[in-house]
Coordinates of C-alpha atoms and ligand atoms in Angstrom, one line a residue:
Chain A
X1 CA 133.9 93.1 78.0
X2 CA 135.1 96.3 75.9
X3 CA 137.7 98.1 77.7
X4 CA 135.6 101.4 77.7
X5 CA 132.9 99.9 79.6
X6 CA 135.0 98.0 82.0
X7 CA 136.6 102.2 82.6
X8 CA 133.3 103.4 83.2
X9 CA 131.9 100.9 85.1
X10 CA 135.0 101.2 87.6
X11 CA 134.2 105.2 87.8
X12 CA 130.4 104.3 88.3
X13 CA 132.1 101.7 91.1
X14 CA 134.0 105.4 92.2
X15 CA 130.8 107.4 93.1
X16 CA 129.5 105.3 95.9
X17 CA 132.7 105.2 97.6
X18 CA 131.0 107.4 100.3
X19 CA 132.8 107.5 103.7
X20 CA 129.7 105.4 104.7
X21 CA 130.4 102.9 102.2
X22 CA 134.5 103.0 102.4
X23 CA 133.9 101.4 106.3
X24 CA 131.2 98.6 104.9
X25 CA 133.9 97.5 102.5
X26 CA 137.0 97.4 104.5
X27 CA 135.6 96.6 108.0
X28 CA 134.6 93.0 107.7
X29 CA 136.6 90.7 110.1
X30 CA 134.8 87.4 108.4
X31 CA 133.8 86.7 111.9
X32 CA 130.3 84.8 110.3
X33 CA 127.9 86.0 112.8
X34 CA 126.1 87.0 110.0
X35 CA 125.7 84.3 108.1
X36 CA 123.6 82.3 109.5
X37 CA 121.0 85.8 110.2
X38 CA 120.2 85.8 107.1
X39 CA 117.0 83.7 105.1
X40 CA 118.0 82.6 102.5
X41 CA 120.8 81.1 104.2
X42 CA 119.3 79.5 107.1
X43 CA 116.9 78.2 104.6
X44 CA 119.3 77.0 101.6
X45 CA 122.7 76.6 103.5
X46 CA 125.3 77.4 100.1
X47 CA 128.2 80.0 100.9
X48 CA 126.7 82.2 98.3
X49 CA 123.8 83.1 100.0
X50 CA 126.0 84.0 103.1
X51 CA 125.8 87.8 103.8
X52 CA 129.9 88.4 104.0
X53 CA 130.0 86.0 100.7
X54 CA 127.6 88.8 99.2
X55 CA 129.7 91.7 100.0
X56 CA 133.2 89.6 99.2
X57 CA 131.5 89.2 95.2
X58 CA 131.8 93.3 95.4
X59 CA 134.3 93.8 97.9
X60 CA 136.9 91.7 95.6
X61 CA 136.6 94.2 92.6
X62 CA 137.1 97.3 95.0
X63 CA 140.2 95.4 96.0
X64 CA 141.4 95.0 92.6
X65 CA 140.2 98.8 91.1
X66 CA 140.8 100.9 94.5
X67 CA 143.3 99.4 97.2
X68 CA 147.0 99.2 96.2
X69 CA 147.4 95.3 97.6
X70 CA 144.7 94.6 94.8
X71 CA 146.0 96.6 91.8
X72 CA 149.9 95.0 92.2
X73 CA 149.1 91.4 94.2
X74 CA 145.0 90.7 93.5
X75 CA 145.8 87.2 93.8
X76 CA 147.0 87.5 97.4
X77 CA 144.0 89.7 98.2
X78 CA 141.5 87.8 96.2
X79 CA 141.2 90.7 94.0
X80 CA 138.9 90.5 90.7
X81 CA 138.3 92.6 87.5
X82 CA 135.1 93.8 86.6
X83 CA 134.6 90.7 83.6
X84 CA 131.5 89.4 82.1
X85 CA 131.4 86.2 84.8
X86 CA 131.9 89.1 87.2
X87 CA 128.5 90.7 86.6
X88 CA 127.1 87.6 86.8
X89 CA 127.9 87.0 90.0
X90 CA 127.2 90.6 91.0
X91 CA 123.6 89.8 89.8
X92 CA 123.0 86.7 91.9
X93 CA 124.7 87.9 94.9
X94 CA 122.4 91.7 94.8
X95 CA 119.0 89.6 93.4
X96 CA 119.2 87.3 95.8
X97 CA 119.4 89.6 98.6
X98 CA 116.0 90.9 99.8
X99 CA 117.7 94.3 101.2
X100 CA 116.1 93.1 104.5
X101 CA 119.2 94.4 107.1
X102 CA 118.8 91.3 109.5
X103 CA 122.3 90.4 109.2
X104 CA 123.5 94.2 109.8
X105 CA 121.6 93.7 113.4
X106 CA 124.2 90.9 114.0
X107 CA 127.2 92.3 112.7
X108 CA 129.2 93.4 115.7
X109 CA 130.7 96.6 113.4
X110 CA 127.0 97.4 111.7
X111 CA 128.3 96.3 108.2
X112 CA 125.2 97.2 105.9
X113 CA 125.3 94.3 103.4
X114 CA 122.4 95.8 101.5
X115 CA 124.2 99.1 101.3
X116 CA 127.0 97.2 99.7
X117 CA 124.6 95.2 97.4
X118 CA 123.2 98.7 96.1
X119 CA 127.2 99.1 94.2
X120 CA 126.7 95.9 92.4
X121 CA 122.7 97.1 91.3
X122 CA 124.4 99.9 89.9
X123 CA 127.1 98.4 88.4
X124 CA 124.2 96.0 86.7
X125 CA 122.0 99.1 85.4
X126 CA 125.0 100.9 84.0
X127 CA 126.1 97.8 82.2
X128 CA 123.0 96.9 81.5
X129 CA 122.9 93.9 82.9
X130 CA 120.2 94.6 85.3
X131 CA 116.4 92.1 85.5
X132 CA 114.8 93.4 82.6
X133 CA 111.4 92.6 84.1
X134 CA 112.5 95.7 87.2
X135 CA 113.7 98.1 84.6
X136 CA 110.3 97.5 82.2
X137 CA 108.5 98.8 85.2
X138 CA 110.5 101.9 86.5
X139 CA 110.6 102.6 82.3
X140 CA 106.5 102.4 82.9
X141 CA 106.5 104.8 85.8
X142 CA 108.6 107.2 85.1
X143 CA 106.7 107.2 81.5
X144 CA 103.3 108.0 84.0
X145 CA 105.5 110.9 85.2
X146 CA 105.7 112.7 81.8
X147 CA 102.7 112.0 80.4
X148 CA 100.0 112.4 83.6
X149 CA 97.6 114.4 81.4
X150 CA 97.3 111.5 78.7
X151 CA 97.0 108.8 81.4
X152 CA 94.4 110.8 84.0
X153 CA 91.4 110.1 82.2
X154 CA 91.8 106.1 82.5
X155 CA 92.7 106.5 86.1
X156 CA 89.7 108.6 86.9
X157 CA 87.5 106.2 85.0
X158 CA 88.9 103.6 87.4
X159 CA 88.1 105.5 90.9
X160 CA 84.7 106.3 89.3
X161 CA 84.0 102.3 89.4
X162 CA 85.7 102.2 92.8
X163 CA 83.6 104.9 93.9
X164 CA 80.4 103.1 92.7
X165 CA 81.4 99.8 94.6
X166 CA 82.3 101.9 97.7
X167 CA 78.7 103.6 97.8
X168 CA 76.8 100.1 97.3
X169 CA 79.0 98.6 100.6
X170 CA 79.5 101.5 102.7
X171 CA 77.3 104.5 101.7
X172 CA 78.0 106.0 105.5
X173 CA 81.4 106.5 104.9
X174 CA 81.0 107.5 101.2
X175 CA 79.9 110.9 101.6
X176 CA 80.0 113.6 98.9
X177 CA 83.3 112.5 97.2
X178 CA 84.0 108.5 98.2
X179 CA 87.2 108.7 97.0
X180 CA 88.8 112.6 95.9
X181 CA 91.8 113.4 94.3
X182 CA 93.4 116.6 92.9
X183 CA 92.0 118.8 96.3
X184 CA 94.4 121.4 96.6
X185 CA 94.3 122.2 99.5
X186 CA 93.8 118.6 101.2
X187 CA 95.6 117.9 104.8
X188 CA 96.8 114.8 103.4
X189 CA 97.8 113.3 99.6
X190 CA 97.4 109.6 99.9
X191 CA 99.5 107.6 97.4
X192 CA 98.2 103.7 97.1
X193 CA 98.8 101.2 95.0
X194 CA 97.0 100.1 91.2
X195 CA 94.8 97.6 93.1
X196 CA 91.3 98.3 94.6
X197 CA 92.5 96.8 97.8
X198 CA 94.8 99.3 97.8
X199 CA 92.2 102.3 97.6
X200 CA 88.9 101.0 99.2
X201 CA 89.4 100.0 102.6
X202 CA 91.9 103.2 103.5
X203 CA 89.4 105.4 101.8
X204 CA 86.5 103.7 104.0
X205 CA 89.0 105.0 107.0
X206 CA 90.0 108.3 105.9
X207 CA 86.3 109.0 105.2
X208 CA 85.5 107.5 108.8
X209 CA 88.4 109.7 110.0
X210 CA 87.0 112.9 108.7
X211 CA 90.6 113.3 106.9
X212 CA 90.8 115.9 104.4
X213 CA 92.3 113.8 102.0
X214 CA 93.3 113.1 98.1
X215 CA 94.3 110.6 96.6
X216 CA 97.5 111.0 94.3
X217 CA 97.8 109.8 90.2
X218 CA 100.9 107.8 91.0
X219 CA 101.1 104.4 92.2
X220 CA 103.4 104.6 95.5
X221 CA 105.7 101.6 94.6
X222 CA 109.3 102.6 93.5
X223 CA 110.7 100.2 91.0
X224 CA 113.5 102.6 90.2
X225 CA 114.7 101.4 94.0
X226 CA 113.9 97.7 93.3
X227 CA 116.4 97.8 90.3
X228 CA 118.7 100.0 92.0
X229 CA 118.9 102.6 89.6
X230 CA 119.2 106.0 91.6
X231 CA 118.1 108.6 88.5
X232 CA 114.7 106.4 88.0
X233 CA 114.4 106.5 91.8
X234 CA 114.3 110.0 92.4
X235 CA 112.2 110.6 88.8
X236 CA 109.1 108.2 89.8
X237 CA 109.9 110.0 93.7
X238 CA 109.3 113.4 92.2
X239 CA 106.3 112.7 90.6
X240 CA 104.5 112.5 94.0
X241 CA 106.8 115.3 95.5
X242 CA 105.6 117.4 92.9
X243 CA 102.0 116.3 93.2
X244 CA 101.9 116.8 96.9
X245 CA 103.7 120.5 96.0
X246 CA 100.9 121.8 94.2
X247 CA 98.1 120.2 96.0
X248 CA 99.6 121.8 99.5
X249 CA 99.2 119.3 101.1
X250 CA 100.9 119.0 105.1
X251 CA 101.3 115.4 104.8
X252 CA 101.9 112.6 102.2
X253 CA 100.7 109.1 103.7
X254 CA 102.1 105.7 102.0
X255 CA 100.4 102.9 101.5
X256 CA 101.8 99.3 102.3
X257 CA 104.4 99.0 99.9
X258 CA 107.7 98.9 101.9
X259 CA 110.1 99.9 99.5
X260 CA 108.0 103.0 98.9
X261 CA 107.5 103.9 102.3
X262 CA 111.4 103.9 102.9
X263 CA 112.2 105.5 99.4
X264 CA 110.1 108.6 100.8
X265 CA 111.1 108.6 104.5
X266 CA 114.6 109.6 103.0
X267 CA 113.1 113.0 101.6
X268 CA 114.9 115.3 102.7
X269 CA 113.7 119.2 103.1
X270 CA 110.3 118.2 101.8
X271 CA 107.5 121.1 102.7
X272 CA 105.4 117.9 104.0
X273 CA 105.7 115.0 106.2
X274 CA 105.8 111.2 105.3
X275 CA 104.0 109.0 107.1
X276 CA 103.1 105.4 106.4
X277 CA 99.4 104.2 106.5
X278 CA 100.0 102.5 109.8
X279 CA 100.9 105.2 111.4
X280 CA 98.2 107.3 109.9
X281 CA 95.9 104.5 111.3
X282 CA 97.7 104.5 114.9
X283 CA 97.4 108.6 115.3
X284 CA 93.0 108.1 113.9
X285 CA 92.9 105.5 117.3
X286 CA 94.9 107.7 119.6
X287 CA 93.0 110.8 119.0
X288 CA 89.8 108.8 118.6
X289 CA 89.1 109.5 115.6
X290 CA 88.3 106.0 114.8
X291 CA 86.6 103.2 116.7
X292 CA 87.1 99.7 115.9
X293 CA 85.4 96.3 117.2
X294 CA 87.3 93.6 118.5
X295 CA 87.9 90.9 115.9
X296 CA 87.1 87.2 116.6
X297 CA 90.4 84.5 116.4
X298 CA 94.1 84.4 116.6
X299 CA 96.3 86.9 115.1
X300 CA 100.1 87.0 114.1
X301 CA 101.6 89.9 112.4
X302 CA 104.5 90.1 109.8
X303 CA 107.1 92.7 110.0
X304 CA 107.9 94.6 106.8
X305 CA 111.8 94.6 106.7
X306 CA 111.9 98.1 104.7
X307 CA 109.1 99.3 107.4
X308 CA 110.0 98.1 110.7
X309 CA 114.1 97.4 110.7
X310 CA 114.8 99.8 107.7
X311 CA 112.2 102.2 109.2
X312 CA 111.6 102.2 112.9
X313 CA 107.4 101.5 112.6
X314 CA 107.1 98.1 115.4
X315 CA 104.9 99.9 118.0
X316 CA 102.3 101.2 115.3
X317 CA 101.1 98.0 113.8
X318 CA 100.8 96.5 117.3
X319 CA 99.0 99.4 118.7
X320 CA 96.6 99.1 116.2
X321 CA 96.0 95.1 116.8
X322 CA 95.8 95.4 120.6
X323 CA 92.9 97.8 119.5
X324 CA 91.5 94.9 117.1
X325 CA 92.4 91.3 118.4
X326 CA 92.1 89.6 121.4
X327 CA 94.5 86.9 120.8
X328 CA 97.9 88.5 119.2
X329 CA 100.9 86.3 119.1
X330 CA 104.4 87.4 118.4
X331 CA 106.9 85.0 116.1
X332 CA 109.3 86.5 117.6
X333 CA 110.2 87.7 121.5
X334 CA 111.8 91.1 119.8
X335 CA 110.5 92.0 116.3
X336 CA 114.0 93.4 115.3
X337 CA 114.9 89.6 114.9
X338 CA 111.7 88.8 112.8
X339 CA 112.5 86.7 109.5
X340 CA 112.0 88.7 106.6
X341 CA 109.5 86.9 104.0
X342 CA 112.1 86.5 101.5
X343 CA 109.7 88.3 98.8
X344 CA 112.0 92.0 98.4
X345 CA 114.4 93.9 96.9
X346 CA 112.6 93.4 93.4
X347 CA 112.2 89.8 94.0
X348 CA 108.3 89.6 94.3
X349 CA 107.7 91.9 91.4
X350 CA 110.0 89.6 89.4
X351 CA 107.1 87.2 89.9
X352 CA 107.1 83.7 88.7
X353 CA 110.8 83.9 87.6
X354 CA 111.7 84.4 91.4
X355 CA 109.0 82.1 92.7
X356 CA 111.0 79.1 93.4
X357 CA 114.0 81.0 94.8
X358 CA 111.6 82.5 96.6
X359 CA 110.6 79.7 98.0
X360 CA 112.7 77.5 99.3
X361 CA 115.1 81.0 100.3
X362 CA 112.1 81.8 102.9
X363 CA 111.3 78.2 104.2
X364 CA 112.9 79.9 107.9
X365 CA 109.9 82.5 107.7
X366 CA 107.3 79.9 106.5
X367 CA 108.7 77.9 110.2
X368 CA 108.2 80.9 112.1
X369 CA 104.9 81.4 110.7
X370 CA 103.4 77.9 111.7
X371 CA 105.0 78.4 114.7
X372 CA 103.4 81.3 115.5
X373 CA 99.7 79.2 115.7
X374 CA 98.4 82.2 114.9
X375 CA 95.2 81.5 112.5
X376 CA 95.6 84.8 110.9
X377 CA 98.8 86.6 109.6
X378 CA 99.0 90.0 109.5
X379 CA 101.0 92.1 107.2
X380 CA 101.5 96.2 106.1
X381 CA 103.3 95.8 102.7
X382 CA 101.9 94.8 99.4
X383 CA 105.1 92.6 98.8
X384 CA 105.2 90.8 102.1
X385 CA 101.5 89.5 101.4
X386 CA 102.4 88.7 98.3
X387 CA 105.0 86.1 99.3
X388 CA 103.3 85.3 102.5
X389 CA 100.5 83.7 100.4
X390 CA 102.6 82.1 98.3
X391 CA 104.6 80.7 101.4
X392 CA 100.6 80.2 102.5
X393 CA 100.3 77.7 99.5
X394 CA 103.9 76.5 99.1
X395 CA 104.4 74.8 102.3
X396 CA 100.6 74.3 103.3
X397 CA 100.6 76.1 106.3
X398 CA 96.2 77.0 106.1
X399 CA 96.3 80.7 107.4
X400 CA 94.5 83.5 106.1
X401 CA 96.7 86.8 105.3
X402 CA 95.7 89.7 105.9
X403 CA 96.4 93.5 105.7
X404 CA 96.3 95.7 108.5
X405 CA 94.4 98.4 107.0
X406 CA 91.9 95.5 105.5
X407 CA 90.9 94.8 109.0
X408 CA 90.8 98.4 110.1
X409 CA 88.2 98.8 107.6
X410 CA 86.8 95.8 108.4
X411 CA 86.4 96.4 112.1
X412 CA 85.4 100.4 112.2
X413 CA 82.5 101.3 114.1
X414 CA 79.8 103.6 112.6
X415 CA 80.2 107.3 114.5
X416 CA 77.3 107.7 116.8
X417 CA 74.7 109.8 114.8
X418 CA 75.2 113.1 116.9
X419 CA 79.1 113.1 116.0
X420 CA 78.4 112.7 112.7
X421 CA 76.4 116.5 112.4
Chain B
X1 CA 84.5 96.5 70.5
X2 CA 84.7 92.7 72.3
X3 CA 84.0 91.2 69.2
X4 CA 87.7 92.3 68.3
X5 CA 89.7 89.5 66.9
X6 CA 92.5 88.4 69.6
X7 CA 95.0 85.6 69.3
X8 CA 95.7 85.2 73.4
X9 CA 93.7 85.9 76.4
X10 CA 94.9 87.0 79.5
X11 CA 92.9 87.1 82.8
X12 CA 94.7 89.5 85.0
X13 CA 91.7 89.7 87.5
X14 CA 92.5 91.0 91.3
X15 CA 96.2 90.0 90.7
X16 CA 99.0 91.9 93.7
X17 CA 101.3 95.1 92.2
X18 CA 102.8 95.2 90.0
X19 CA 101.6 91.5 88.6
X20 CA 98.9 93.0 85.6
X21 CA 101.8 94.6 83.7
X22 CA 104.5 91.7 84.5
X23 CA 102.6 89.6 82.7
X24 CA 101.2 91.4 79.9
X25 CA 104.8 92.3 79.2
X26 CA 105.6 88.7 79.3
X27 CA 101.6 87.3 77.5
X28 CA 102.8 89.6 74.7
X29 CA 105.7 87.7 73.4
X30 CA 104.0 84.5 73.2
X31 CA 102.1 86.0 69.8
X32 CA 104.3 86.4 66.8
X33 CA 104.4 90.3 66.1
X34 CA 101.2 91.8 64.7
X35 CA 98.9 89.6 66.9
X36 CA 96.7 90.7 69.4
X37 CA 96.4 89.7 72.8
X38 CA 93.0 90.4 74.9
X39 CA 94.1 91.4 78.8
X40 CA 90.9 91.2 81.3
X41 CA 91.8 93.5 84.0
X42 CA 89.6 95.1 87.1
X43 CA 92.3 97.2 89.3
X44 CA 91.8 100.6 88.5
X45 CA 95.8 101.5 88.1
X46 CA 95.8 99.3 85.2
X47 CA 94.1 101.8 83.4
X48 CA 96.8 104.3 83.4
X49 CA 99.9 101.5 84.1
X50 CA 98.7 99.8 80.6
X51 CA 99.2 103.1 78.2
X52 CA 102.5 103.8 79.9
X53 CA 104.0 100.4 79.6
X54 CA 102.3 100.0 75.9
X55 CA 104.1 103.6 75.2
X56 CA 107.7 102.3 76.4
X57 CA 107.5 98.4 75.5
X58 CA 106.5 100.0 72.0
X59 CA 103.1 97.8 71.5
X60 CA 100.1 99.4 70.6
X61 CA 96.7 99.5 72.5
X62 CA 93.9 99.0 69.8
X63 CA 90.7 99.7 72.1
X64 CA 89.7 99.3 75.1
X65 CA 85.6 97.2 76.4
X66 CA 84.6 98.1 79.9
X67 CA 81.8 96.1 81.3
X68 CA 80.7 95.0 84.8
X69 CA 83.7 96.2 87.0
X70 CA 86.3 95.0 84.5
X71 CA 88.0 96.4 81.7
X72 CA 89.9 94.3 78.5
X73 CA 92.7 95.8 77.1
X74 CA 93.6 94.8 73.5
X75 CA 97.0 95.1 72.7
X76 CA 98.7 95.0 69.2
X77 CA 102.6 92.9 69.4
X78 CA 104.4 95.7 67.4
X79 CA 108.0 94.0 67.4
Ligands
SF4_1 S1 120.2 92.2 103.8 FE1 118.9 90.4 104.3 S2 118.8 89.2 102.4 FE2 120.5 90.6 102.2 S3 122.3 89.5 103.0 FE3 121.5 90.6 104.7 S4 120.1 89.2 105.7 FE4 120.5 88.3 103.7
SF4_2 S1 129.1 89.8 111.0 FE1 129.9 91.7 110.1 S2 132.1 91.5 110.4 FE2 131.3 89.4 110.8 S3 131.4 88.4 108.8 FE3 129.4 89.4 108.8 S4 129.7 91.4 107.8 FE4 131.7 90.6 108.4

C-alpha cells in the first residue's frame, strides 16, 4: 500500500474518533459475554466471528495510529498498520457482521460492535476496497437522485400496471387514484420498495384507511448505509427529504426495509415525522380506521434487528397480530434477545455471493424458527424475508413467510356501506 | 421490438430488492462486450432502477417490449 493512502486512510480513521466511538474502542474488558450473543458465532463457532474479535481487527490499528503504547511498543499492545492484509481482514470482520446489536445488549459496558464495524466500512470505501456489488447499487440510487425527470416516465408506467391489477382485485379500495403520487399537499409520502409487493397491499390499506397519501419516486432502501459510505447515505436520504419538502407532506412512512427505516429515524430537524409502516398500520387499528378478520393457523413473528433493537418498534407488530391471529407464538420470552436472521448489513443484497455465509452464519435463527412451531413466520423488512425463505429452503423447515402488511391487506374488512359516504 | 436479437436471457420475474439489478449487473458480464442480453422483469421500480444503473455501469439500453404485466429490457455490454 502507497504511503499516501496508508496517510489518508489513517485521517479518514481520525474523523470517527467521536467521544462515542473513543469509549467503544478503549472500553473492552475481553470479558466474552458477547461472543457467544452473536449468530454467526453461535452458528459457526471460529474466533473471527466473535463480536470482541470484530472490534480487536479495528481496535489494533487505532492502537497502532492513535495511542502512544501502539505507536512506540505495537507489539506489546497488538498494534497493526493499516496494510493490504489489513483491509482484508477489515472486510471480513464488517461484512460478516449483520449490524444486528445483539451482542451490545450483552455487553455489560454497552460496547456498540456495529458502531465500531462502521470505521472499517469506511476505511474499505475510501480505499476502495468496499463489495463492489453494495457500491453499484448506492452509484444507481443516487444516479435516480439526479436524474428523477428522465427516470419518472418508466416509473409511472409501472404504477399505471399496478394500478390496473389493483382495480381488477380490489376495485373497493381503488377509488379515484389506486395508487397517487406527486400530491402536494398529501398527509403522508409513502416510500416502498421497486417490488409490487411493496406497493399493492399498503396501497389497499392506505386506501381502506382514508389516508391522504402519495407515494414517493424513490425506492426507500439505503445502500449508501449497507456499504457504509456516509456521503451516498445522506445523498439517496435527501432525495426523499426533498421529495417530502415539496410535497408538504406531515409524515413520511417507510416501508419494510430495515436499514431504511433506521437511516430516516436519525433525521434530524426534519419538517415531517418518520414512521415505519407498522406503526402506520398499528395507529389505522387504534383509531379504527381499519378492521381486520381474524386469520386461520399459527403465527410466529420475526424481529427486524434495524427495526426492533436498533429502533424501539416490538409492541407495534404484535398489536397488529393480536388484531389478526388467534394463535401467536413468541421464539423468544423477550424479543430484545430475538436472533437476528443473519441476512443484513448489505449481506442479502450481496445475494448469491453471501448465500452460503448466510447460511450456515444463521443456522441459530433457522433453530429458533422450527422451534417456534409456528406454521407461519411473520416478518416487517424486505431483507429479513429474504433470508428467512432462504433459511425456509436451506434447512427445510416447511413454513410459509409472510409480511405483516401482506396479511393486513389480506385480512381488511370492507367499511360498512354508510361509512363509506 | 421482441424480435431484437439477444445473446442471454435473463428472467428476473417477482425477484426481492434489490435482486433485478444484482443480477443484471452480474448477467451482463457473461456476454463478451457488444452483446445483448434480454432482462424479463415485472416490478415496477425496475423501470426506473434499470436506466440508472445502465447510466452508471456504462451499458446501454437498446429498447424496451412491454406486454402482459411484464416488461424486457435489452441491454447492450458496452465494456
Ligand atoms: S452486531 Fe450482530 S452480527 Fe455484528 S458482531 Fe454484534 S451480534 Fe454479531
Ligand atoms: S461483552 Fe463487551 S466488554 Fe465483554 S468482550 Fe464483549 S465487547 Fe468486550
Amino acid at each position: 500500500m502507497e504511503a499516501q493512502l496508508k496517510n489518508d486512510l489513517v485521517n479518514v480513521f481520525k474523523s470517527k474518533l467521536s467521544s462515542q466511538m473513543l469509549l467503544n474502542l478503549d472500553t473492552c474488558s475481553r470479558c466474552g459475554l458477547c461472543t457467544e450473543a452473536c449468530h454467526a458465532y453461535a452458528s459457526i463457532p471460529l474466533v473471527k466471528y466473535a463480536p470482541a474479535y470484530r472490534a480487536e481487527v479495528v481496535r489494533r490499528i487505532y492502537k497502532r495510529s492513535f495511542t502512544a503504547q501502539g505507536k512506540f511498543a505495537p507489539v506489546m499492545g497488538e498494534a497493526k498498520e493499516i496494510t493490504d492484509a489489513a483491509l482484508m481482514e477489515l472486510k471480513e470482520a464488517a461484512f460478516s457482521c449483520t449490524g444486528c446489536r445483539r451482542c451490545m445488549v450483552y455487553c455489560p459496558f454497552g460496547i456498540d460492535t456495529q458502531q465500531i464495524m462502521s470505521i472499517a466500512k469506511l476505511l474499505l470505501v475510501a480505499a476502495q476496497a468496499e463489495p463492489e456489488t453494495l457500491s453499484m447499487l448506492a452509484d444507481m440510487s443516487v444516479s435516480k437522485g439526479e436524474n428523477i425527470d428522465a427516470f419518472k416516465e418508466g416509473f409511472l408506467s409501472g404504477i399505471k400496471r399496478l394500478e390496473d391489477q389493483m382495480i381488477q382485485t380490489w376495485r373497493d379500495e381503488a377509488g379515484e387514484d389506486p395508487i397517487p403520487t406527486d400530491v402536494v399537499g398529501a398527509d403522508l409520502l409513502y416510500v416502498a420498495l421497486a417490488g409490487a409487493h411493496s406497493i399493492i397491499p399498503s396501497a389497499r390499506i392506505f386506501n381502506a384507511a382514508g389516508e391522504k397519501w402519495s407515494l414517493s419516486f424513490f425506492e426507500a432502501v439505503n445502500f449508501g448505509a449497507f456499504v457504509g459510505d456516509p456521503t451516498k447515505t445522506k445523498l439517496i436520504l435527501d432525495r426523499i427529504v426533498n421529495e417530502a419538502k415539496r410535497l408538504r407532506v406531515k409524515e413520511v412512512c417507510i416501508c419494510e426495509c430495515g436499514t431504511a427505516v433506521r437511516v430516516a429515524k436519525q433525521l434530524k430537524g426534519a419538517p415531517f415525522k418518520v414512521v415505519s409502516l407498522t406503526e402506520v398500520h398499528a395507529r389505522y387499528i387504534r383509531q379504527g380506521r381499519i378492521r381486520l378478520k381474524k386469520l386461520p393457523g399459527s403465527y410466529t413473528y420475526h424481529d427486524p434487528c434495524q427495526i426492533a433493537r436498533n429502533g424501539g418498534v416490538y409492541d407495534e407488530p404484535r398489536y397488529i397480530l393480536s388484531h389478526l391471529v388467534n394463535d401467536f407464538r413468541e421464539m423468544s420470552p423477550d424479543p430484545k434477545y430475538n436472533w437476528c436472521c443473519g441476512g443484513g448489513g448489505g449481506l442479502v443484497a450481496m445475494g448469491d455471493e453471501t448465500l452460503d455465509f448466510r447460511m450456515q452464519s444463521a443456522k441459530v435463527k433457522a433453530d429458533q424458527v422450527r422451534g417456534s412451531g409456528a406454521d407461519v413466520v411473520v416478518t416487517a423488512c424486505e431483507n429479513c424475508h429474504t433470508q428467512l425463505s432462504d433459511l425456509n429452503k436451506h434447512y427445510g423447515l416447511g413454513k410459509e413467510v409472510r409480511f405483516l402488511s401482506s396479511l393486513v391487506a389480506d385480512a381488511l374488512l370492507p367499511e360498512p356501506q354508510e361509512a363509506r359516504g | 421490438m421482441s424480435t431484437m436479437a439477444f445473446d442471454k436471457e435473463l428472467d428476473l420475474r417477482n425477484l426481492p430488492c434489490p435482486m433485478p439489478v444484482v443480477k443484471i449487473s452480474k448477467g451482463i458480464k457473461e456476454v463478451a462486450v457488444g452483446g445483448v442480453v434480454k432482462a424479463v422483469t415485472t416490478d415496477p421500480g425496475a423501470l426506473t432502477d434499470f436506466p440508472a444503473w445502465a447510466k452508471t455501469s456504462g451499458n446501454q439500453i437498446l429498447g424496451t417490449d412491454e406486454a402482459g404485466g411484464e416488461v424486457s429490457f435489452f441491454i447492450k455490454r458496452m465494456k
